Coordinates of C-alpha atoms in Angstrom, one line a residue:
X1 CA 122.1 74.5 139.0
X2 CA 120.0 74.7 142.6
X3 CA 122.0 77.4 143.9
X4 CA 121.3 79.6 140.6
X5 CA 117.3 78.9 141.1
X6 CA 116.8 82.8 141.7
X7 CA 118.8 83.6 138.9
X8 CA 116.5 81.7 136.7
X9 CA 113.4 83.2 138.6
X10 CA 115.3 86.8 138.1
X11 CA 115.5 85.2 134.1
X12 CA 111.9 84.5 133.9
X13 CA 111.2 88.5 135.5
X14 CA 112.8 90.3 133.1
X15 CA 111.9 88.1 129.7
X16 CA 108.2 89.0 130.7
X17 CA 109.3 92.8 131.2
X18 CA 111.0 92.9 127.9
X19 CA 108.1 91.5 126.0
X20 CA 106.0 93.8 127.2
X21 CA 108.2 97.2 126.5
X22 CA 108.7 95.6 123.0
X23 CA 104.4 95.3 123.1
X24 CA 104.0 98.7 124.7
X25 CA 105.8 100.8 122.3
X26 CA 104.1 98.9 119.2
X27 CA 100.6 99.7 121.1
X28 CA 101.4 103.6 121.9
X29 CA 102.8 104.0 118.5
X30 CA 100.2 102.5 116.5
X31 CA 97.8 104.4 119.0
X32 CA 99.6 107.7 118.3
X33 CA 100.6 107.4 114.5
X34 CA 98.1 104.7 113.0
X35 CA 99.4 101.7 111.1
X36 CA 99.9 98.8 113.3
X37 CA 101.6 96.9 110.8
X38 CA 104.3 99.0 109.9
X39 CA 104.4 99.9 113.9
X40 CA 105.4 96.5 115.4
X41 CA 107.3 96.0 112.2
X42 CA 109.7 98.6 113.1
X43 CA 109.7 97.8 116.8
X44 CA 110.1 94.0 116.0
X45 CA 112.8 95.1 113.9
X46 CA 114.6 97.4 115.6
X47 CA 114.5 95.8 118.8
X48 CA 115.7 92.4 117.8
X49 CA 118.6 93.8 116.1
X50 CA 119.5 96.0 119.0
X51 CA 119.8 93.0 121.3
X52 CA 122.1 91.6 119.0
X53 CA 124.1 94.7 119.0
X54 CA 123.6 94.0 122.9
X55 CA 124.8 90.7 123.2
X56 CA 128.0 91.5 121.1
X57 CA 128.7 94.5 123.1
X58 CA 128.9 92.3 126.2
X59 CA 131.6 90.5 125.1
X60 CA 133.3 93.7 126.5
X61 CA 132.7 93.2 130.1
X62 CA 135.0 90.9 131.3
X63 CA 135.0 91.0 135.4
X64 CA 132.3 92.1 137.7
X65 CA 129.9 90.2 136.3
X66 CA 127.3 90.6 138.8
X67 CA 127.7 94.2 139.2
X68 CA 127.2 94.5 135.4
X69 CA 123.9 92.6 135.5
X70 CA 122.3 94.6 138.4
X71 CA 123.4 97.5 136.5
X72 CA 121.6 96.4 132.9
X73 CA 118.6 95.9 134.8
X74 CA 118.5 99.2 136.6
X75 CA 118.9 100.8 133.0
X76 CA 116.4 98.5 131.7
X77 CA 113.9 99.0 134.7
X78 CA 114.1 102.8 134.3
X79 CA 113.8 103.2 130.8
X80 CA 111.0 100.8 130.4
X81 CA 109.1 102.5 133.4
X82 CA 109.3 105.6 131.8
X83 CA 108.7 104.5 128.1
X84 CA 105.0 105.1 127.8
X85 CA 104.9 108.3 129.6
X86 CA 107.8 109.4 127.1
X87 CA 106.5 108.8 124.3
X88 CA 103.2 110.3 125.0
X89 CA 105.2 113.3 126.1
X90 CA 106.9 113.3 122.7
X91 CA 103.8 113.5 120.8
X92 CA 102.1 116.3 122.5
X93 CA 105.6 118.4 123.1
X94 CA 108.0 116.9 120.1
X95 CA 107.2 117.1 116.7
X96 CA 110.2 114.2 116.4
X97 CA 108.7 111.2 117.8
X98 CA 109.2 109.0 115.8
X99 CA 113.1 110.0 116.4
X100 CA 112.2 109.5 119.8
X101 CA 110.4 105.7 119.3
X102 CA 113.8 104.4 117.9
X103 CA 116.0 106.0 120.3
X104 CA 113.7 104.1 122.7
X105 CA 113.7 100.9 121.2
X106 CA 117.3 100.7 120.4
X107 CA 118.4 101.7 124.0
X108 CA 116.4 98.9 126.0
X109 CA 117.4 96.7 122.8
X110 CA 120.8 96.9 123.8
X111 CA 120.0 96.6 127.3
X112 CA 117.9 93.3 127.1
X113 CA 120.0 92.1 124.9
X114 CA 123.0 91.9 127.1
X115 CA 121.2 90.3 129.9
X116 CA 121.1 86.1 129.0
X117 CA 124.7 86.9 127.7
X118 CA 125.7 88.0 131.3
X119 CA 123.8 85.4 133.2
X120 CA 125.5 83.2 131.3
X121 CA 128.8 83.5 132.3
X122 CA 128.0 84.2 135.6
X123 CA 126.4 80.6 135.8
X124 CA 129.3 79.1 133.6
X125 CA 131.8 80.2 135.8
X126 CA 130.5 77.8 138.7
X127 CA 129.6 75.2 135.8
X128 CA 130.9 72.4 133.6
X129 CA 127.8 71.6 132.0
X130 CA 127.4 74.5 129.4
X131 CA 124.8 72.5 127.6
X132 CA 122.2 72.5 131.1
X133 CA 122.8 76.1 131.7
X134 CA 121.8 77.3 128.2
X135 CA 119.0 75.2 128.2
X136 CA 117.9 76.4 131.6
X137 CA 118.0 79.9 131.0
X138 CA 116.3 79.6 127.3
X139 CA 113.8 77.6 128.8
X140 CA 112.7 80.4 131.6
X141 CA 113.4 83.2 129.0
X142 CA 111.1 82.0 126.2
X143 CA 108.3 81.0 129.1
X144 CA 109.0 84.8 130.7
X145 CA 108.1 85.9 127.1
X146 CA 104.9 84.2 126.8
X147 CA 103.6 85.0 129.7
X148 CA 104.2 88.6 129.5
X149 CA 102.7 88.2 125.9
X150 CA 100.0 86.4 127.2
X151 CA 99.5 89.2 130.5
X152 CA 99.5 92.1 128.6
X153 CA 96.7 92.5 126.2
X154 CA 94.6 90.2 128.2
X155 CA 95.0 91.6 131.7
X156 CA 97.6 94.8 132.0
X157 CA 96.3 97.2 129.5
X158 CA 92.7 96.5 130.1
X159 CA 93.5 97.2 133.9
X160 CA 96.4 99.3 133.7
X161 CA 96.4 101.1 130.7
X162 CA 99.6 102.2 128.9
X163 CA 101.5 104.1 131.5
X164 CA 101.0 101.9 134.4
X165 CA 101.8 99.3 132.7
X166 CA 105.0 100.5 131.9
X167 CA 105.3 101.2 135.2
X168 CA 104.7 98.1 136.9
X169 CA 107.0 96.7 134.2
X170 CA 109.9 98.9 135.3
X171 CA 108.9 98.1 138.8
X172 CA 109.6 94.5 138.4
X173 CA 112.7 94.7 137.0
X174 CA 114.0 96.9 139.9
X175 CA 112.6 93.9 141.8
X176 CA 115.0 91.2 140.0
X177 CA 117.8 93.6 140.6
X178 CA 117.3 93.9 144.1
X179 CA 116.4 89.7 144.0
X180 CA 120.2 89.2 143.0
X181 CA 121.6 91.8 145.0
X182 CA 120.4 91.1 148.5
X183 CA 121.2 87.0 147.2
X184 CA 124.5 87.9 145.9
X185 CA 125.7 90.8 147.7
X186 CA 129.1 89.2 148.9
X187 CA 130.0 89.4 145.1
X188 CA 128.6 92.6 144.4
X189 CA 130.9 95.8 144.7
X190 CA 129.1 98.7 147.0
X191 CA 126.6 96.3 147.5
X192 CA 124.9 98.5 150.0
X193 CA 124.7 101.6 147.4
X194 CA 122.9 99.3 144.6
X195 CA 120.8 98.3 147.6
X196 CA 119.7 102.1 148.4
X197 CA 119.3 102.9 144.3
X198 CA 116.9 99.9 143.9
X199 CA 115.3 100.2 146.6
X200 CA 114.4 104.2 145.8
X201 CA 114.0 103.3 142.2
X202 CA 111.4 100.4 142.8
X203 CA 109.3 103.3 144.9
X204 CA 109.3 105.5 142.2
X205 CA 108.0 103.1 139.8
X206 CA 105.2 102.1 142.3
X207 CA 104.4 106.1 143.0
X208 CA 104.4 106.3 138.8
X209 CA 101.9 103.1 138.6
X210 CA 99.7 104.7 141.7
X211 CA 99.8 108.2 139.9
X212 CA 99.2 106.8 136.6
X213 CA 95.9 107.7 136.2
X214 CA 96.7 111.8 136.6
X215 CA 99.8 111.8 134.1
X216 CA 97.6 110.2 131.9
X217 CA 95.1 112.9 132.4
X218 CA 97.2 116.0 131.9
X219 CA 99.0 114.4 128.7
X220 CA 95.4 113.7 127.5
X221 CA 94.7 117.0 128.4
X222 CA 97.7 118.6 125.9
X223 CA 96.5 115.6 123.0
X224 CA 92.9 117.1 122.9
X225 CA 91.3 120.3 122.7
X226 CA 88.8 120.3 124.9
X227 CA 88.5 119.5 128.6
X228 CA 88.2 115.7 129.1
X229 CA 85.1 114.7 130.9
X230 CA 86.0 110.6 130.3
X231 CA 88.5 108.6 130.1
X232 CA 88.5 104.8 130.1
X233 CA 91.0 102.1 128.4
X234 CA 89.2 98.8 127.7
X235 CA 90.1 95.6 126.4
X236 CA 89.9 96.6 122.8
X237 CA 90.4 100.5 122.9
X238 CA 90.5 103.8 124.3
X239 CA 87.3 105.7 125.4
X240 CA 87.8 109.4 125.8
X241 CA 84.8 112.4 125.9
X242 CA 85.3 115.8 126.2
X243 CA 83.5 118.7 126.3
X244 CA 83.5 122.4 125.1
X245 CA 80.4 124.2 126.1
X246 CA 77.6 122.6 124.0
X247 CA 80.1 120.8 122.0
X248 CA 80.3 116.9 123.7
X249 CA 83.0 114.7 121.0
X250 CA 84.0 110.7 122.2
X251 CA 87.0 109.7 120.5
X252 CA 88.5 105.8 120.2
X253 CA 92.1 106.0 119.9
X254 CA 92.3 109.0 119.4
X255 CA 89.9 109.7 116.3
X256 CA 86.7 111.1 117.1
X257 CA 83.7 109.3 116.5
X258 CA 81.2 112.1 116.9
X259 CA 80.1 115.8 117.7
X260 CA 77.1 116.4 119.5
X261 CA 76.5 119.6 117.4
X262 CA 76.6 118.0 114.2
X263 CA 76.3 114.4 114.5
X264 CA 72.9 114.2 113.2
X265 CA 73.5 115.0 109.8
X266 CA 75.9 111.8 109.6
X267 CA 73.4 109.7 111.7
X268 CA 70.4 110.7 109.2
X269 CA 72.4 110.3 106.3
X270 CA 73.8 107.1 107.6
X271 CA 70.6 105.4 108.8
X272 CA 67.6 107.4 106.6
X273 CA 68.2 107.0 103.1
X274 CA 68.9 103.1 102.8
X275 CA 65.9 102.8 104.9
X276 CA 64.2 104.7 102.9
X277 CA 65.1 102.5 99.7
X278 CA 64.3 99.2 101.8
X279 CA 60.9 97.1 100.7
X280 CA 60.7 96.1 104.2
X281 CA 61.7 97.5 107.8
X282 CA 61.0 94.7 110.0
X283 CA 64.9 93.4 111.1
X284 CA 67.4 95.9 111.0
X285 CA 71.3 94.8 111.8
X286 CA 73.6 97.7 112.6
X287 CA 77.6 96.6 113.0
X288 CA 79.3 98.8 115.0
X289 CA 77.2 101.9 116.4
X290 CA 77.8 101.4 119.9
X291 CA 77.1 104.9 121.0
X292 CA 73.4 104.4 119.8
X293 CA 73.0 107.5 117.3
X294 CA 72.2 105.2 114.7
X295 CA 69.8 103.4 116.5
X296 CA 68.4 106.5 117.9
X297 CA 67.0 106.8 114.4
X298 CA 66.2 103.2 113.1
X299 CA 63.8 103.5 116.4
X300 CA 61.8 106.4 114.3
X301 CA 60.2 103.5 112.4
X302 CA 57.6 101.5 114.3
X303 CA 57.9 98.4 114.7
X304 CA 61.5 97.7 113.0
X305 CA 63.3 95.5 115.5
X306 CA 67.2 96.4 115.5
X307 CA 70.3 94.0 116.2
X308 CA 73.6 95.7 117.2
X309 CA 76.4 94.4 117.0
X310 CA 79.4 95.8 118.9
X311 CA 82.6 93.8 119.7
X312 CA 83.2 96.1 123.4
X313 CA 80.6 95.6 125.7
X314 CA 82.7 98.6 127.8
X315 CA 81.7 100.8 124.7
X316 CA 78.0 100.3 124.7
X317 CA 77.9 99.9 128.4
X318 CA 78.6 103.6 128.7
X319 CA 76.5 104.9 125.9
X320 CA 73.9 103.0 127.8
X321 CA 74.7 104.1 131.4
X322 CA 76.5 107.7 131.2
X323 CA 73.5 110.8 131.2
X324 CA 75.5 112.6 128.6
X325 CA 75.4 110.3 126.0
X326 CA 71.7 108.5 126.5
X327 CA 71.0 112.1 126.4
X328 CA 72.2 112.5 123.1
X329 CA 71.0 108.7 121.9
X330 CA 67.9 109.2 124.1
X331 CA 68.9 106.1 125.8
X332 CA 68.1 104.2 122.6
X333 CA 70.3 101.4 123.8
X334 CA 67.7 100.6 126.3
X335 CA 64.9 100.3 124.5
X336 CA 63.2 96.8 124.4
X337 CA 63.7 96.8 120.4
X338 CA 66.7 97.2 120.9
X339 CA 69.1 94.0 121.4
X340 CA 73.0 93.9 121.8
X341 CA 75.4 91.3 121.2
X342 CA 78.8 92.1 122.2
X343 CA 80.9 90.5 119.7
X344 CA 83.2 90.5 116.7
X345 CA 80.9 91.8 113.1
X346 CA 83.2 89.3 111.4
X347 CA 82.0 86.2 113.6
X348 CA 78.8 87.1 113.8
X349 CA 78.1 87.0 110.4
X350 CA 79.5 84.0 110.0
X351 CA 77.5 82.5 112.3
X352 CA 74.3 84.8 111.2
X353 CA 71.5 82.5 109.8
X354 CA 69.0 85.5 109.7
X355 CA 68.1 87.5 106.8
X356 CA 68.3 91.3 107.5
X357 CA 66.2 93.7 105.7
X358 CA 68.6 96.6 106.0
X359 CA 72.2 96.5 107.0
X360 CA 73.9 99.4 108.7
X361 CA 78.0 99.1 109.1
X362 CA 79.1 102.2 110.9
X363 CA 82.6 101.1 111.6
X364 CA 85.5 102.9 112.5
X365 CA 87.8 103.9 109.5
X366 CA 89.9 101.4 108.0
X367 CA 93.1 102.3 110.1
X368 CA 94.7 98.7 111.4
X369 CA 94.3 95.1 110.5
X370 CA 91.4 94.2 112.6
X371 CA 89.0 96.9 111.4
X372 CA 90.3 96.0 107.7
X373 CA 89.4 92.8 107.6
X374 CA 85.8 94.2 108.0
X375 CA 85.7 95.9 104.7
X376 CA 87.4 93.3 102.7
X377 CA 85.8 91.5 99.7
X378 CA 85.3 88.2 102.2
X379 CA 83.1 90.7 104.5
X380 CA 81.0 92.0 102.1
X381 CA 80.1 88.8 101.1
X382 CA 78.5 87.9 104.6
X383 CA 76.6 90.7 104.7
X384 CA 75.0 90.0 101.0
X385 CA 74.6 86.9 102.8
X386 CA 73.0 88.6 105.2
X387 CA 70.5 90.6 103.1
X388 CA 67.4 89.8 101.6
X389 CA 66.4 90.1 98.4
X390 CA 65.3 93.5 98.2
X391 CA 67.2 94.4 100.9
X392 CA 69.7 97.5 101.7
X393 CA 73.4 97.5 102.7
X394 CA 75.2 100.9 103.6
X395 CA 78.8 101.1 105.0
X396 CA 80.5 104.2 106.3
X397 CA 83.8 105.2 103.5
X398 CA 85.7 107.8 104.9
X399 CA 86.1 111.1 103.1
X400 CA 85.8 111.0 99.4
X401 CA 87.6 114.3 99.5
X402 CA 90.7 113.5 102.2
X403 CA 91.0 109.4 101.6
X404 CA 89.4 109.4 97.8
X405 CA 91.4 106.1 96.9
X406 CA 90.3 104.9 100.6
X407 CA 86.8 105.9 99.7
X408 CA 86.7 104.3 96.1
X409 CA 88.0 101.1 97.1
X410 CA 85.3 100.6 99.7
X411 CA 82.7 101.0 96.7
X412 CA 84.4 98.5 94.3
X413 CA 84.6 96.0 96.6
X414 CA 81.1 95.9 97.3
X415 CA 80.7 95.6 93.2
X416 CA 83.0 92.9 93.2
X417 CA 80.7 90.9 95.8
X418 CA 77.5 91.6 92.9
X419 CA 76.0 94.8 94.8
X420 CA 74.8 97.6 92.8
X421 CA 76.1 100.2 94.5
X422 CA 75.5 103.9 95.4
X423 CA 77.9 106.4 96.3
X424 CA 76.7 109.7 97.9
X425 CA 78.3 112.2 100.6
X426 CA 77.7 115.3 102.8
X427 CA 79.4 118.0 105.1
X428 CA 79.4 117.3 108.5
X429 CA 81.7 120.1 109.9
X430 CA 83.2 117.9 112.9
X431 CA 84.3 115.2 110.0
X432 CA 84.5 117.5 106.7
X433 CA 83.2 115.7 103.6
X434 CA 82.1 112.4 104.4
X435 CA 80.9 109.2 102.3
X436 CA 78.7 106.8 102.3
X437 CA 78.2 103.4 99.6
X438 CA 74.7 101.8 99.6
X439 CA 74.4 98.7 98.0
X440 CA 71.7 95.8 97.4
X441 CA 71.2 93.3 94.9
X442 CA 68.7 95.1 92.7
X443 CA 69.1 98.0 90.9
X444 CA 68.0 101.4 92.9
X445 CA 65.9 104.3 90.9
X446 CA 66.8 107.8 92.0
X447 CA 63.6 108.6 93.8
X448 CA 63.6 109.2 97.7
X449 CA 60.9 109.3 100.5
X450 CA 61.3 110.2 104.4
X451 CA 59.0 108.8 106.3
X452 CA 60.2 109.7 109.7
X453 CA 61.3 113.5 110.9
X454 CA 64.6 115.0 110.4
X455 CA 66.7 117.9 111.5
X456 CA 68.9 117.9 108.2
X457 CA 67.5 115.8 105.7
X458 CA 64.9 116.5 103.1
X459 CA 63.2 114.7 99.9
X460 CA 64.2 117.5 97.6
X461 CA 68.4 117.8 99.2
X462 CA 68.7 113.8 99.0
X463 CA 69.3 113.3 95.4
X464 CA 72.1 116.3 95.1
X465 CA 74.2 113.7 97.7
X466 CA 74.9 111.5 95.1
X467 CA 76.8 113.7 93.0
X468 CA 80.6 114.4 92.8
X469 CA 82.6 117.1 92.3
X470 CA 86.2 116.6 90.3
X471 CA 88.5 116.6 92.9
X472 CA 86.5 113.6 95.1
X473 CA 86.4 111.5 92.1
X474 CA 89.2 109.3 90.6
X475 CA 90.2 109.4 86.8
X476 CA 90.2 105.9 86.3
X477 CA 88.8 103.4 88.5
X478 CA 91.1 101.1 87.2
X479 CA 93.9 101.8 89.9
X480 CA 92.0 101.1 92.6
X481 CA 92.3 97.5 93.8
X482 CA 89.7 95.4 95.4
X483 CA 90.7 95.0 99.5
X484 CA 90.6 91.3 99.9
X485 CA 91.5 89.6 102.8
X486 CA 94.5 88.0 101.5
X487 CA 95.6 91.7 100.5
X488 CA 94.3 94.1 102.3
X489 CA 95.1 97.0 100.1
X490 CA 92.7 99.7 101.9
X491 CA 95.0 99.9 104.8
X492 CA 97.9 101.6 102.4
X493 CA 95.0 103.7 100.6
X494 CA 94.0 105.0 103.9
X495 CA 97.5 105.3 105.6
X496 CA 98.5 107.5 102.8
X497 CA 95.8 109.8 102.7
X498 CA 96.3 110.6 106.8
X499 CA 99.9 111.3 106.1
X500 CA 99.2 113.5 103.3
X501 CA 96.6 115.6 105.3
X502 CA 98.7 115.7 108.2

C-alpha cells in the first residue's frame, strides 16, 4: 500500500470537499428558503442516494481508470466551486431554485459517489489484499469527512463565508486531481492536456475565492432593495445593513431586524408596557437585542441595571462600534449599566441564579431549530424561573395577522408554564402587524402608566393594543399545540405561514 500513499492523501482531499458541498448547499438553502430541517433533509437525502446511483454507474467504466478519476474530480471540483455562487444566482434571477438545488445535489452526488469505487480498483489491480485496501481508503474517507465537518462551521464560513468557501473547496479538489496526475501521468492518457486544464481550473477557483467578496456584493445587491452599506458573515449568522436615504434596515439571514424609521414603535411597545406593569425596575434581563434598541429604552428608567444577553459577540460588537447604529441606539451598549454576556439565552438561564424583575426576549422569529428551542415550553420555564414574584416577562410572537397559529402557540405555551398572559399588538410599517405576549405570575389589571417619554406610545392608545380583530384570532384554541422541546411544533406553524405569504 506505500506506493498508493498519495492516493489515500488525494482520498482524504476530496471526502473533506464533499462534506462540505453536502454542508454548503443545506446552509445556503436554509439561508435562502428557511427550514433547516427540511433543508439538510433533502440534501442528506438526495445526495446520499445520488452517490449510490454513482457508485453503480461506475461499474461502467472498465479501462482507463486513472483517466476516469482525474476526470470525476475535475467535474466535482467545478461544480462544487461554483455551487454557492449558483445558487445565490438562482434565487435572485430564477424563480426555480429549488429545481436548481436538486439538479445540484444530484449531479456532485453522482460524481462523489463514483470516486472510492474508482480508487478502488485502481488500487486492486496492483493488490491481493482486498480486505487492507477497503479498509485504507474507508479509513481516510470517513476521517476526510470529519474534518471537513469539523472545518466548516467552525473555521470556513466564519472566515470565508458561503462563496469562498465553495471556492476553496473546488480549489482543492483541482489540487488532488493535479496530485494524481503529475504522480501518475505515465498511466494517464494526454497527460499533458489534464495537466494544462487543472492547472487553469485551480486558478480560477483561487481568482473566485480572492474575488469572493465582490460577487457576494453584487448578488446581495439583486437580494435587497436598497444599497448595502454592511456586510459581515459571522460564526452564527449573516449581518447585512443597507440604506435608502433616511431609511437604515440590518437584516440576519436575510430577515430584517429593524427600520430606522419606524423601529421605535416596536422598541416602545416591546420594552414600555411590561415595564410599566413591573412592581420593581431594579434588574432588567433582555435575551437577544443585540442592536441595543431595547436597551436604548430600558436606560429611560434611572437606576434599572440591564443584562443582555446575546449569543454573537460580532452582532453586538458592531451595534457598539459602527456610528450608524450607536446613532440610532445612542450608543446604549456602552453605557456602564449596561452589561453583555455573549452567550447562548438557553445556557444562561440555566445557569441564571438571579431573580429578574422584568424579562425582555426579543428574539428572532422562530424560523430553525436553534431559535425554536428558545420558545419551547422548557424555555419558558427558565425564565419563570428567572422572574420574581411580581415580576414581568414579554417575548416578541411574530405577526398575529401573517403567522396567527405561529403567534397563538407562542401565548399557550407560556400558559402551559403557569403565566397569566397578555396578548396585545401594533403596526409597525417595516414589519406589518406585529405581536407581543406578556406574562407574569400574577394576574395583570388593565390600567397603564408611562413613566418615561415616547415618540409613539400613550396612556390612553395602550389599552386598544390588546384587542383583536377576527381575522388575527383563531376559532378554537384547541388546535394549537403547545411547542415543547421534544416537539417543536412552532417551527411547522411558522414555516407554513411564510409559504403562504410568499
Amino acid at each position: 500500500m506505500k506506493k498508493y500513499r498519495l492516493l489515500m492523501l488525494t482520498t482524504l482531499i476530496i471526502s473533506g470537499c464533499s462534506i462540505c458541498y453536502e454542508l454548503l448547499i443545506s446552509a445556503v438553502s436554509s439561508y435562502l428558503v428557511g427550514d433547516s430541517t427540511l433543508q439538510y433533509s433533502i440534501t442528506i437525502g438526495l445526495y446520499m442516494s445520488a452517490m449510490g446511483l454513482g457508485s453503480y454507474l461506475s461499474k461502467y467504466i472498465k479501462d482507463k481508470l486513472f483517466n476516469w478519476f482525474v476526470l470525476v474530480e475535475i467535474g466535482v471540483g467545478i461544480l462544487g466551486g461554483i455551487s454557492a455562487f449558483i445558487l445565490f444566482l438562482a434565487n435572485v434571477y430564477l424563480e426555480q431554485y429549488q429545481l436548481i438545488m436538486y439538479i445540484e445535489i444530484i449531479l456532485i452526488g453522482i460524481l462523489v459517489g463514483a470516486e472510492i469505487p474508482l480508487l478502488t480498483r485502481i488500487i486492486e489491480n496492483d493488490e491481493e489484499n482486498l480486505r487492507v485496501t477497503l479498509s485504507s481508503i474507508f479509513s481516510f474517507d470517513y476521517i476526510g469527512g470529519l474534518l471537513g465537518s469539523v472545518a466548516f462551521p467552525l473555521l470556513l464560513l466564519p472566515q470565508l463565508g458561503y462563496i469562498a468557501t465553495a471556492f476553496l473547496a473546488g480549489s482543492m479538489n483541482f489540487l488532488a486531481a493535479a496530485l494524481i496526475i503529475f504522480k501518475y501521468k505515465k498511466r494517464i492518457e494526454n497527460g499533458k492536456l489534464y495537466q494544462v486544464v487543472v492547472i487553469v481550473l485551480f486558478i480560477e477557483m483561487m481568482f473566485g475565492m480572492i474575488f469572493a467578496d465582490e460577487l457576494s456584493n453584487r448578488l446581495e445587491g439583486g437580494m435587497y432593495r436598497d444599497q448595502i452599506i454592511y456586510s459581515e458573515q459571522t460564526q452564527y449568522q449573516h449581518i447585512v445593513m443597507t440604506r435608502h436615504k433616511d431609511d437604515i434596515r440590518l437584516f440576519i439571514d436575510g430577515n430584517v431586524q429593524f427600520c430606522s424609521l419606524d423601529e421605535y414603535r416596536y422598541h416602545e411597545a416591546l420594552v414600555h408596557i411590561p415595564m410599566s406593569k413591573a412592581a420593581k425596575k431594579d434588574r432588567v434581563l433582555v435575551l437577544g437585542g443585540g442592536d441595543g434598541l431595547a436597551c436604548r429604552e430600558l436606560l429611560k428608567y434611572e437606576g434599572t441595571e440591564i443584562t443582555l444577553v446575546d449569543l454573537d459577540s460580532e452582532m453586538t460588537k458592531i451595534c457598539s462600534e459602527n456610528p450608524i447604529i450607536t446613532d440610532l441606539n445612542q450608543n446604549s451598549l456602552n453605557n456602564e449599566r449596561v452589561h453583555i454576556i455573549n452567550t447562548d439565552a438557553y445556557k444562561y438561564l440555566e445557569q441564571n441564579d438571579t431573580a429578574y424583575d422584568v424579562i425582555i426576549v426579543d428574539l428572532p422569529d422562530p424560523n430553525n431549530e436553534s431559535l425554536n428551542k428558545l420558545y419551547t415550553n422548557v424555555f419558558y420555564r427558565m425564565c419563570h424561573n428567572a422572574l420574581t414574584d411580581d415580576g414581568v416577562l414579554v417575548v416578541q410572537s411574530t405577526s398575529p395577522y401573517y403567522a396567527t397559529k405561529a403567534f397563538w402557540c407562542v401565548n399557550k405555551t407560556l400558559e402551559s408554564e403557569g403565566f397569566f398572559v397578555n396578548a396585545y399588538h401594533l403596526q409597525v410599517p417595516a414589519f406589518g402587524d406585529w405581536g407581543f405576549n406578556m406574562a407574569s405570575k400574577k394576574e395583570l389589571d388593565d390600567t397603564y402608566e408611562l413613566e418615561v417619554d415616547t415618540n409613539y406610545l400613550n396612556e390612553q392608545s395602550i389599552p386598544a393594543l390588546f384587542s383583536f380583530g377576527k381575522d388575527e384570532m383563531l376559532a378554537s384554541n384547541d388546535s394549537i399545540e403547545v411547542n415543547r422541546l421534544t416537539k417543536p411544533v412552532l417551527i411547522q406553524y411558522y414555516s407554513d405561514a411564510v409559504r403562504n405569504w410568499e
